[in-house]
Tab-separated table of N, CA and C in Angstrom:
chain	number	residue	atom	x	y	z
A	23	TYR	N	85.647	64.157	37.471
A	23	TYR	CA	85.952	63.310	38.624
A	23	TYR	C	85.913	64.118	39.927
A	24	GLU	N	86.625	65.249	39.963
A	24	GLU	CA	86.707	66.037	41.191
A	24	GLU	C	85.331	66.528	41.652
A	25	ASP	N	84.508	66.985	40.707
A	25	ASP	CA	83.176	67.473	41.067
A	25	ASP	C	82.324	66.354	41.655
A	26	GLN	N	82.394	65.173	41.054
A	26	GLN	CA	81.600	64.046	41.543
A	26	GLN	C	82.048	63.606	42.933
A	27	THR	N	83.366	63.478	43.121
A	27	THR	CA	83.848	63.016	44.422
A	27	THR	C	83.592	64.057	45.504
A	28	GLU	N	83.710	65.324	45.156
A	28	GLU	CA	83.407	66.381	46.125
A	28	GLU	C	81.928	66.349	46.502
A	29	ALA	N	81.063	66.115	45.512
A	29	ALA	CA	79.626	66.015	45.791
A	29	ALA	C	79.331	64.815	46.681
A	30	LEU	N	79.974	63.693	46.415
A	30	LEU	CA	79.776	62.507	47.257
A	30	LEU	C	80.263	62.764	48.684
A	31	ARG	N	81.426	63.406	48.803
A	31	ARG	CA	81.977	63.719	50.128
A	31	ARG	C	81.004	64.591	50.906
A	32	LYS	N	80.538	65.661	50.262
A	32	LYS	CA	79.629	66.589	50.940
A	32	LYS	C	78.298	65.932	51.282
A	33	LEU	N	77.782	65.137	50.370
A	33	LEU	CA	76.519	64.452	50.625
A	33	LEU	C	76.668	63.471	51.794
A	34	GLY	N	77.779	62.759	51.822
A	34	GLY	CA	78.041	61.846	52.940
A	34	GLY	C	78.101	62.576	54.265
A	35	ILE	N	78.761	63.716	54.280
A	35	ILE	CA	78.862	64.510	55.511
A	35	ILE	C	77.487	65.009	55.940
A	36	GLU	N	76.671	65.409	54.974
A	36	GLU	CA	75.311	65.870	55.305
A	36	GLU	C	74.459	64.729	55.863
A	37	TYR	N	74.560	63.554	55.258
A	37	TYR	CA	73.838	62.396	55.804
A	37	TYR	C	74.313	62.102	57.233
A	38	GLN	N	75.615	62.229	57.439
A	38	GLN	CA	76.179	62.010	58.780
A	38	GLN	C	75.548	62.999	59.766
A	39	ALA	N	75.442	64.256	59.374
A	39	ALA	CA	74.853	65.282	60.239
A	39	ALA	C	73.385	64.975	60.554
A	40	LEU	N	72.720	64.284	59.636
A	40	LEU	CA	71.323	63.909	59.841
A	40	LEU	C	71.185	62.568	60.576
A	41	ALA	N	72.329	62.013	60.998
A	41	ALA	CA	72.371	60.713	61.684
A	41	ALA	C	71.867	59.585	60.787
A	42	GLN	N	72.002	59.762	59.483
A	42	GLN	CA	71.681	58.708	58.514
A	42	GLN	C	72.998	58.050	58.097
A	43	HIS	N	73.549	57.306	59.052
A	43	HIS	CA	74.919	56.818	58.926
A	43	HIS	C	75.104	55.799	57.803
A	44	ARG	N	74.110	54.964	57.563
A	44	ARG	CA	74.223	53.988	56.466
A	44	ARG	C	74.264	54.714	55.124
A	45	SER	N	73.414	55.725	54.971
A	45	SER	CA	73.425	56.508	53.729
A	45	SER	C	74.741	57.265	53.579
A	46	ALA	N	75.250	57.793	54.688
A	46	ALA	CA	76.546	58.480	54.661
A	46	ALA	C	77.637	57.526	54.202
A	47	LEU	N	77.619	56.327	54.773
A	47	LEU	CA	78.626	55.330	54.413
A	47	LEU	C	78.550	54.983	52.928
A	48	ASP	N	77.349	54.867	52.409
A	48	ASP	CA	77.198	54.574	50.978
A	48	ASP	C	77.892	55.631	50.121
A	49	GLN	N	77.725	56.903	50.479
A	49	GLN	CA	78.357	57.991	49.715
A	49	GLN	C	79.870	57.931	49.832
A	50	HIS	N	80.368	57.703	51.055
A	50	HIS	CA	81.818	57.656	51.270
A	50	HIS	C	82.442	56.456	50.560
A	51	GLU	N	81.718	55.328	50.533
A	51	GLU	CA	82.248	54.155	49.830
A	51	GLU	C	82.269	54.374	48.315
A	52	MET	N	81.267	55.080	47.783
A	52	MET	CA	81.292	55.416	46.348
A	52	MET	C	82.476	56.336	46.049
A	53	HIS	N	82.698	57.315	46.934
A	53	HIS	CA	83.838	58.221	46.783
A	53	HIS	C	85.135	57.409	46.808
A	54	LEU	N	85.250	56.485	47.756
A	54	LEU	CA	86.455	55.661	47.866
A	54	LEU	C	86.662	54.823	46.604
A	55	HIS	N	85.614	54.225	46.116
A	55	HIS	CA	85.703	53.407	44.897
A	55	HIS	C	86.192	54.253	43.708
A	56	MET	N	85.632	55.431	43.565
A	56	MET	CA	86.045	56.309	42.455
A	56	MET	C	87.506	56.734	42.613
A	57	ALA	N	87.909	57.027	43.837
A	57	ALA	CA	89.300	57.442	44.088
A	57	ALA	C	90.267	56.293	43.810
A	58	GLU	N	89.875	55.081	44.184
A	58	GLU	CA	90.719	53.917	43.896
A	58	GLU	C	90.853	53.717	42.394
A	59	LYS	N	89.740	53.827	41.690
A	59	LYS	CA	89.736	53.651	40.241
A	59	LYS	C	90.624	54.698	39.555
A	60	ALA	N	90.598	55.930	40.079
A	60	ALA	CA	91.396	57.022	39.512
A	60	ALA	C	92.834	57.036	40.041
A	61	LYS	N	93.138	56.115	40.972
A	61	LYS	CA	94.457	56.063	41.621
A	61	LYS	C	94.794	57.390	42.312
A	62	ASP	N	93.762	57.985	42.888
A	62	ASP	CA	93.890	59.241	43.624
A	62	ASP	C	94.116	58.910	45.104
A	63	ILE	N	95.376	58.908	45.506
A	63	ILE	CA	95.734	58.507	46.861
A	63	ILE	C	95.126	59.458	47.897
A	64	ALA	N	95.222	60.762	47.657
A	64	ALA	CA	94.664	61.730	48.610
A	64	ALA	C	93.149	61.544	48.734
A	65	GLY	N	92.485	61.311	47.609
A	65	GLY	CA	91.044	61.068	47.628
A	65	GLY	C	90.694	59.803	48.393
A	66	GLN	N	91.538	58.778	48.238
A	66	GLN	CA	91.320	57.529	48.976
A	66	GLN	C	91.449	57.763	50.474
A	67	GLY	N	92.423	58.575	50.865
A	67	GLY	CA	92.604	58.867	52.282
A	67	GLY	C	91.412	59.613	52.856
A	68	CYS	N	90.954	60.620	52.136
A	68	CYS	CA	89.803	61.416	52.580
A	68	CYS	C	88.552	60.547	52.685
A	69	ALA	N	88.276	59.765	51.655
A	69	ALA	CA	87.085	58.910	51.647
A	69	ALA	C	87.175	57.843	52.734
A	70	SER	N	88.371	57.303	52.960
A	70	SER	CA	88.556	56.294	54.008
A	70	SER	C	88.286	56.879	55.385
A	71	ARG	N	88.799	58.078	55.627
A	71	ARG	CA	88.561	58.724	56.928
A	71	ARG	C	87.063	58.958	57.132
A	72	ASN	N	86.398	59.470	56.110
A	72	ASN	CA	84.965	59.740	56.231
A	72	ASN	C	84.152	58.455	56.399
A	73	ALA	N	84.530	57.404	55.680
A	73	ALA	CA	83.851	56.117	55.860
A	73	ALA	C	84.104	55.590	57.268
A	74	GLY	N	85.317	55.796	57.768
A	74	GLY	CA	85.632	55.387	59.139
A	74	GLY	C	84.733	56.075	60.154
A	75	VAL	N	84.464	57.355	59.922
A	75	VAL	CA	83.549	58.102	60.800
A	75	VAL	C	82.166	57.450	60.781
A	76	SER	N	81.714	57.056	59.611
A	76	SER	CA	80.409	56.391	59.506
A	76	SER	C	80.423	55.068	60.264
A	77	TYR	N	81.503	54.317	60.135
A	77	TYR	CA	81.589	53.041	60.854
A	77	TYR	C	81.630	53.256	62.373
A	78	ILE	N	82.255	54.337	62.820
A	78	ILE	CA	82.219	54.643	64.252
A	78	ILE	C	80.768	54.828	64.687
A	79	ALA	N	80.024	55.619	63.922
A	79	ALA	CA	78.618	55.884	64.260
A	79	ALA	C	77.781	54.608	64.208
A	80	LEU	N	78.166	53.687	63.331
A	80	LEU	CA	77.451	52.413	63.212
A	80	LEU	C	77.971	51.370	64.213
A	81	LYS	N	78.907	51.798	65.065
A	81	LYS	CA	79.488	50.953	66.115
A	81	LYS	C	80.210	49.721	65.557
A	82	GLN	N	80.868	49.918	64.424
A	82	GLN	CA	81.667	48.859	63.811
A	82	GLN	C	83.142	49.251	63.915
A	83	HIS	N	83.663	49.067	65.131
A	83	HIS	CA	84.989	49.542	65.507
A	83	HIS	C	86.104	49.030	64.602
A	84	LYS	N	86.133	47.754	64.317
A	84	LYS	CA	87.245	47.186	63.538
A	84	LYS	C	87.321	47.781	62.136
A	85	LYS	N	86.170	47.923	61.493
A	85	LYS	CA	86.155	48.525	60.158
A	85	LYS	C	86.571	49.992	60.232
A	86	ALA	N	86.105	50.680	61.273
A	86	ALA	CA	86.466	52.092	61.451
A	86	ALA	C	87.971	52.242	61.601
A	87	VAL	N	88.561	51.447	62.465
A	87	VAL	CA	90.000	51.543	62.718
A	87	VAL	C	90.797	51.242	61.457
A	88	LYS	N	90.385	50.219	60.705
A	88	LYS	CA	91.104	49.857	59.478
A	88	LYS	C	91.112	51.024	58.492
A	89	LEU	N	89.963	51.629	58.278
A	89	LEU	CA	89.868	52.738	57.320
A	89	LEU	C	90.600	53.984	57.823
A	90	ILE	N	90.463	54.277	59.100
A	90	ILE	CA	91.124	55.467	59.648
A	90	ILE	C	92.636	55.271	59.657
A	91	ALA	N	93.092	54.050	59.919
A	91	ALA	CA	94.532	53.770	59.866
A	91	ALA	C	95.069	54.017	58.453
A	92	PHE	N	94.291	53.604	57.460
A	92	PHE	CA	94.704	53.846	56.076
A	92	PHE	C	94.753	55.354	55.800
A	93	ALA	N	93.736	56.077	56.235
A	93	ALA	CA	93.701	57.531	56.029
A	93	ALA	C	94.889	58.204	56.704
A	94	HIS	N	95.229	57.731	57.895
A	94	HIS	CA	96.374	58.285	58.631
A	94	HIS	C	97.672	58.014	57.879
A	95	LYS	N	97.816	56.789	57.370
A	95	LYS	CA	99.009	56.410	56.605
A	95	LYS	C	99.150	57.287	55.358
A	96	VAL	N	98.053	57.479	54.646
A	96	VAL	CA	98.074	58.305	53.436
A	96	VAL	C	98.479	59.736	53.785
A	97	ALA	N	97.869	60.291	54.826
A	97	ALA	CA	98.182	61.668	55.220
A	97	ALA	C	99.661	61.807	55.574
A	98	LYS	N	100.192	60.824	56.295
A	98	LYS	CA	101.608	60.862	56.663
A	98	LYS	C	102.497	60.792	55.421
A	99	GLU	N	102.161	59.884	54.496
A	99	GLU	CA	102.946	59.735	53.267
A	99	GLU	C	102.913	61.006	52.428
A	100	LEU	N	101.768	61.679	52.416
A	100	LEU	CA	101.625	62.910	51.629
A	100	LEU	C	102.094	64.148	52.397
A	101	GLU	N	102.574	63.919	53.623
A	101	GLU	CA	102.999	65.013	54.514
A	101	GLU	C	101.878	66.034	54.694
A	102	ASP	N	100.679	65.513	54.833
A	102	ASP	CA	99.472	66.317	55.035
A	102	ASP	C	99.148	66.317	56.530
A	103	GLU	N	99.711	67.277	57.239
A	103	GLU	CA	99.527	67.307	58.688
A	103	GLU	C	98.078	67.545	59.089
A	104	ALA	N	97.359	68.305	58.300
A	104	ALA	CA	95.943	68.532	58.610
A	104	ALA	C	95.169	67.216	58.498
A	105	GLY	N	95.416	66.470	57.432
A	105	GLY	CA	94.771	65.168	57.268
A	105	GLY	C	95.167	64.193	58.362
A	106	GLU	N	96.427	64.272	58.764
A	106	GLU	CA	96.916	63.410	59.842
A	106	GLU	C	96.216	63.751	61.163
A	107	ALA	N	96.068	65.026	61.434
A	107	ALA	CA	95.388	65.451	62.669
A	107	ALA	C	93.927	65.011	62.670
A	108	LEU	N	93.264	65.164	61.532
A	108	LEU	CA	91.863	64.738	61.438
A	108	LEU	C	91.740	63.231	61.635
A	109	ALA	N	92.662	62.478	61.054
A	109	ALA	CA	92.644	61.025	61.249
A	109	ALA	C	92.872	60.684	62.720
A	110	CYS	N	93.770	61.418	63.384
A	110	CYS	CA	94.018	61.156	64.805
A	110	CYS	C	92.790	61.470	65.656
A	111	LEU	N	92.066	62.524	65.315
A	111	LEU	CA	90.818	62.805	66.026
A	111	LEU	C	89.857	61.623	65.894
A	112	GLU	N	89.747	61.089	64.686
A	112	GLU	CA	88.842	59.958	64.476
A	112	GLU	C	89.367	58.678	65.113
A	113	PHE	N	90.698	58.500	65.128
A	113	PHE	CA	91.275	57.374	65.869
A	113	PHE	C	90.872	57.471	67.334
A	114	GLY	N	90.957	58.679	67.876
A	114	GLY	CA	90.548	58.886	69.266
A	114	GLY	C	89.101	58.483	69.473
A	115	ASN	N	88.229	58.885	68.552
A	115	ASN	CA	86.812	58.530	68.662
A	115	ASN	C	86.614	57.017	68.601
A	116	ALA	N	87.343	56.360	67.697
A	116	ALA	CA	87.225	54.904	67.578
A	116	ALA	C	87.722	54.216	68.855
A	117	CYS	N	88.807	54.713	69.416
A	117	CYS	CA	89.337	54.136	70.657
A	117	CYS	C	88.377	54.366	71.827
A	118	MET	N	87.733	55.512	71.846
A	118	MET	CA	86.729	55.758	72.898
A	118	MET	C	85.608	54.736	72.784
A	119	MET	N	85.164	54.472	71.564
A	119	MET	CA	84.097	53.513	71.342
A	119	MET	C	84.527	52.123	71.807
A	120	ALA	N	85.788	51.775	71.599
A	120	ALA	CA	86.322	50.478	72.001
A	120	ALA	C	86.719	50.461	73.484
A	121	GLU	N	86.522	51.586	74.150
A	121	GLU	CA	86.857	51.763	75.572
A	121	GLU	C	88.349	51.593	75.846
A	122	ASP	N	89.164	51.959	74.872
A	122	ASP	CA	90.613	52.015	75.060
A	122	ASP	C	90.959	53.479	75.318
A	123	PHE	N	90.680	53.913	76.532
A	123	PHE	CA	90.761	55.333	76.866
A	123	PHE	C	92.188	55.895	76.849
A	124	PRO	N	93.198	55.159	77.348
A	124	PRO	CA	94.561	55.698	77.257
A	124	PRO	C	95.000	55.921	75.800
A	125	LYS	N	94.646	54.987	74.922
A	125	LYS	CA	95.012	55.134	73.504
A	125	LYS	C	94.248	56.302	72.878
A	126	ALA	N	92.976	56.445	73.261
A	126	ALA	CA	92.182	57.569	72.756
A	126	ALA	C	92.837	58.886	73.152
A	127	ALA	N	93.232	58.997	74.426
A	127	ALA	CA	93.871	60.229	74.909
A	127	ALA	C	95.134	60.527	74.104
A	128	GLU	N	95.899	59.493	73.831
A	128	GLU	CA	97.133	59.653	73.052
A	128	GLU	C	96.834	60.247	71.667
A	129	HIS	N	95.823	59.716	71.005
A	129	HIS	CA	95.473	60.214	69.668
A	129	HIS	C	94.942	61.646	69.728
A	130	TYR	N	94.088	61.935	70.685
A	130	TYR	CA	93.560	63.298	70.817
A	130	TYR	C	94.680	64.295	71.106
A	131	GLU	N	95.599	63.925	71.976
A	131	GLU	CA	96.695	64.829	72.318
A	131	GLU	C	97.593	65.081	71.110
A	132	TYR	N	97.844	64.040	70.322
A	132	TYR	CA	98.647	64.211	69.111
A	132	TYR	C	97.927	65.144	68.137
A	133	ALA	N	96.627	64.938	67.976
A	133	ALA	CA	95.843	65.804	67.088
A	133	ALA	C	95.904	67.249	67.579
A	134	PHE	N	95.795	67.443	68.879
A	134	PHE	CA	95.867	68.787	69.445
A	134	PHE	C	97.212	69.438	69.104
A	135	ASP	N	98.297	68.683	69.287
A	135	ASP	CA	99.632	69.212	68.972
A	135	ASP	C	99.736	69.618	67.505
A	136	MET	N	99.159	68.806	66.628
A	136	MET	CA	99.192	69.128	65.195
A	136	MET	C	98.383	70.400	64.912
A	137	CYS	N	97.265	70.551	65.600
A	137	CYS	CA	96.415	71.737	65.408
A	137	CYS	C	97.112	73.011	65.871
A	138	GLN	N	98.011	72.887	66.814
A	138	GLN	CA	98.680	74.051	67.378
A	138	GLN	C	99.803	74.599	66.510
A	139	LYS	N	100.250	73.809	65.536
A	139	LYS	CA	101.336	74.272	64.676
A	139	LYS	C	100.845	75.440	63.828
A	140	PRO	N	101.614	76.518	63.775
A	140	PRO	CA	101.188	77.702	63.003
A	140	PRO	C	100.864	77.392	61.541
A	141	GLU	N	101.610	76.485	60.934
A	141	GLU	CA	101.378	76.181	59.517
A	141	GLU	C	100.066	75.424	59.286
A	142	ASN	N	99.450	74.928	60.354
A	142	ASN	CA	98.185	74.198	60.227
A	142	ASN	C	96.977	75.021	60.672
A	143	SER	N	97.204	76.229	61.112
A	143	SER	CA	96.105	77.004	61.687
A	143	SER	C	94.989	77.297	60.686
A	144	ASP	N	95.345	77.501	59.418
A	144	ASP	CA	94.312	77.782	58.419
A	144	ASP	C	93.458	76.562	58.114
A	145	SER	N	94.114	75.416	57.933
A	145	SER	CA	93.387	74.218	57.512
A	145	SER	C	92.664	73.527	58.660
A	146	LEU	N	93.149	73.679	59.868
A	146	LEU	CA	92.523	72.995	60.994
A	146	LEU	C	91.725	73.933	61.883
A	147	GLY	N	92.284	75.098	62.105
A	147	GLY	CA	91.585	76.059	62.941
A	147	GLY	C	91.449	75.606	64.387
A	148	MET	N	90.930	76.484	65.181
A	148	MET	CA	90.810	76.211	66.609
A	148	MET	C	89.672	75.241	66.914
A	149	ARG	N	88.721	75.080	66.031
A	149	ARG	CA	87.604	74.152	66.291
A	149	ARG	C	88.112	72.714	66.446
A	150	HIS	N	89.091	72.338	65.638
A	150	HIS	CA	89.626	70.987	65.759
A	150	HIS	C	90.478	70.853	67.023
A	151	ALA	N	91.199	71.907	67.381
A	151	ALA	CA	91.942	71.885	68.642
A	151	ALA	C	90.969	71.737	69.803
A	152	GLU	N	89.852	72.422	69.699
A	152	GLU	CA	88.797	72.343	70.702
A	152	GLU	C	88.280	70.908	70.833
A	153	LYS	N	88.002	70.276	69.709
A	153	LYS	CA	87.516	68.890	69.712
A	153	LYS	C	88.558	67.954	70.323
A	154	ALA	N	89.822	68.202	70.022
A	154	ALA	CA	90.893	67.377	70.580
A	154	ALA	C	90.950	67.535	72.105
A	155	CYS	N	90.777	68.756	72.583
A	155	CYS	CA	90.774	68.989	74.037
A	155	CYS	C	89.620	68.251	74.710
A	156	VAL	N	88.439	68.364	74.140
A	156	VAL	CA	87.267	67.686	74.700
A	156	VAL	C	87.499	66.176	74.713
A	157	GLY	N	87.984	65.642	73.589
A	157	GLY	CA	88.243	64.205	73.517
A	157	GLY	C	89.268	63.758	74.546
A	158	ALA	N	90.372	64.500	74.644
A	158	ALA	CA	91.408	64.145	75.620
A	158	ALA	C	90.858	64.236	77.042
A	159	GLY	N	90.080	65.274	77.312
A	159	GLY	CA	89.482	65.411	78.644
A	159	GLY	C	88.581	64.238	78.985
A	160	LYS	N	87.735	63.832	78.045
A	160	LYS	CA	86.833	62.695	78.274
A	160	LYS	C	87.611	61.392	78.423
A	161	ALA	N	88.630	61.211	77.591
A	161	ALA	CA	89.428	59.981	77.661
A	161	ALA	C	90.149	59.878	79.003
A	162	HIS	N	90.722	60.973	79.460
A	162	HIS	CA	91.396	60.953	80.769
A	162	HIS	C	90.389	60.755	81.892
A	163	PHE	N	89.224	61.349	81.776
A	163	PHE	CA	88.188	61.162	82.788
A	163	PHE	C	87.793	59.686	82.872
A	164	ARG	N	87.560	59.070	81.706
A	164	ARG	CA	87.162	57.661	81.682
A	164	ARG	C	88.280	56.745	82.181
A	165	SER	N	89.538	57.219	82.087
A	165	SER	CA	90.690	56.479	82.613
A	165	SER	C	90.899	56.767	84.096
A	166	GLN	N	90.029	57.585	84.657
A	166	GLN	CA	90.104	58.034	86.047
A	166	GLN	C	91.382	58.821	86.324
A	167	ASN	N	91.882	59.479	85.298
A	167	ASN	CA	93.039	60.363	85.419
A	167	ASN	C	92.478	61.787	85.486
A	168	TYR	N	91.925	62.107	86.637
A	168	TYR	CA	91.132	63.328	86.777
A	168	TYR	C	91.961	64.607	86.683
A	169	ILE	N	93.202	64.567	87.118
A	169	ILE	CA	94.047	65.763	87.034
A	169	ILE	C	94.274	66.140	85.567
A	170	GLU	N	94.589	65.137	84.738
A	170	GLU	CA	94.763	65.402	83.295
A	170	GLU	C	93.444	65.821	82.664
A	171	SER	N	92.363	65.202	83.107
A	171	SER	CA	91.053	65.549	82.567
A	171	SER	C	90.745	67.024	82.815
A	172	VAL	N	90.979	67.477	84.018
A	172	VAL	CA	90.734	68.885	84.358
A	172	VAL	C	91.606	69.800	83.510
A	173	LYS	N	92.866	69.423	83.309
A	173	LYS	CA	93.777	70.230	82.482
A	173	LYS	C	93.215	70.384	81.070
A	174	TRP	N	92.780	69.264	80.469
A	174	TRP	CA	92.288	69.315	79.089
A	174	TRP	C	90.971	70.078	78.983
A	175	PHE	N	90.092	69.895	79.947
A	175	PHE	CA	88.839	70.653	79.906
A	175	PHE	C	89.095	72.142	80.160
A	176	GLY	N	90.120	72.450	80.957
A	176	GLY	CA	90.507	73.853	81.148
A	176	GLY	C	91.039	74.458	79.853
A	177	ASP	N	91.849	73.690	79.142
A	177	ASP	CA	92.351	74.146	77.831
A	177	ASP	C	91.191	74.365	76.868
A	178	HIS	N	90.232	73.442	76.912
A	178	HIS	CA	89.044	73.567	76.058
A	178	HIS	C	88.301	74.858	76.356
A	179	LEU	N	88.118	75.150	77.618
A	179	LEU	CA	87.399	76.367	77.999
A	179	LEU	C	88.132	77.607	77.491
A	180	GLN	N	89.444	77.622	77.635
A	180	GLN	CA	90.221	78.776	77.152
A	180	GLN	C	90.059	78.963	75.643
A	181	ILE	N	90.138	77.881	74.904
A	181	ILE	CA	89.995	77.977	73.449
A	181	ILE	C	88.590	78.441	73.094
A	182	ALA	N	87.586	77.828	73.722
A	182	ALA	CA	86.196	78.188	73.432
A	182	ALA	C	85.952	79.663	73.716
A	183	GLN	N	86.487	80.149	74.828
A	183	GLN	CA	86.312	81.558	75.160
A	183	GLN	C	87.053	82.455	74.179
A	184	SER	N	88.231	82.013	73.729
A	184	SER	CA	89.021	82.846	72.818
A	184	SER	C	88.364	82.997	71.454
A	185	ILE	N	87.566	82.008	71.059
A	185	ILE	CA	86.907	82.098	69.755
A	185	ILE	C	85.425	82.417	69.900
A	186	GLY	N	84.989	82.625	71.127
A	186	GLY	CA	83.596	83.009	71.349
A	186	GLY	C	82.601	81.921	71.002
A	187	ASP	N	82.928	80.684	71.321
A	187	ASP	CA	82.075	79.547	70.983
A	187	ASP	C	81.156	79.220	72.157
A	188	GLU	N	79.972	79.783	72.133
A	188	GLU	CA	79.006	79.582	73.235
A	188	GLU	C	78.589	78.122	73.358
A	189	LYS	N	78.400	77.460	72.233
A	189	LYS	CA	77.962	76.058	72.262
A	189	LYS	C	79.038	75.184	72.944
A	190	MET	N	80.303	75.362	72.563
A	190	MET	CA	81.360	74.551	73.137
A	190	MET	C	81.607	74.903	74.604
A	191	ILE	N	81.413	76.163	74.984
A	191	ILE	CA	81.589	76.556	76.377
A	191	ILE	C	80.575	75.819	77.243
A	192	ALA	N	79.364	75.674	76.735
A	192	ALA	CA	78.292	75.029	77.491
A	192	ALA	C	78.468	73.526	77.604
A	193	SER	N	79.239	72.905	76.665
A	193	SER	CA	79.393	71.439	76.722
A	193	SER	C	80.426	71.114	77.730
């Protein structure tokens, strides 16, 4: 079971990277189905979050939010702060797509706070904190809250420089 679901998860992520979002969704839904059948709550949360990402890319906001909300609930119940932070990042993305910029900023900022906790540094790393900063900066910019936007983009620059991320510095 674990090998199959891990293969489906990875294949879905690879399809996502290739912008083959429908194929990615198919893999994540198979993973979700297998996790439901096995009563694997953590697997259901992971597959739901990944399927939600596919729905964001397919511009199906309501389905994305439903799945990401479930993933967030599972992570909270399992006291999985890394999973919770990842779900919040995706909630932020879904809210950006729905043009609910204040809500997006809220989710990105929460994800950033979770990434900053020392006990989460291994599982989340600075790359996710970086993504949260970029998301919060964009959400505040779109809300015309330029002072907050500058703060978040400044935080992003500091993180990018601290980890030597040339690609993120340029964005």
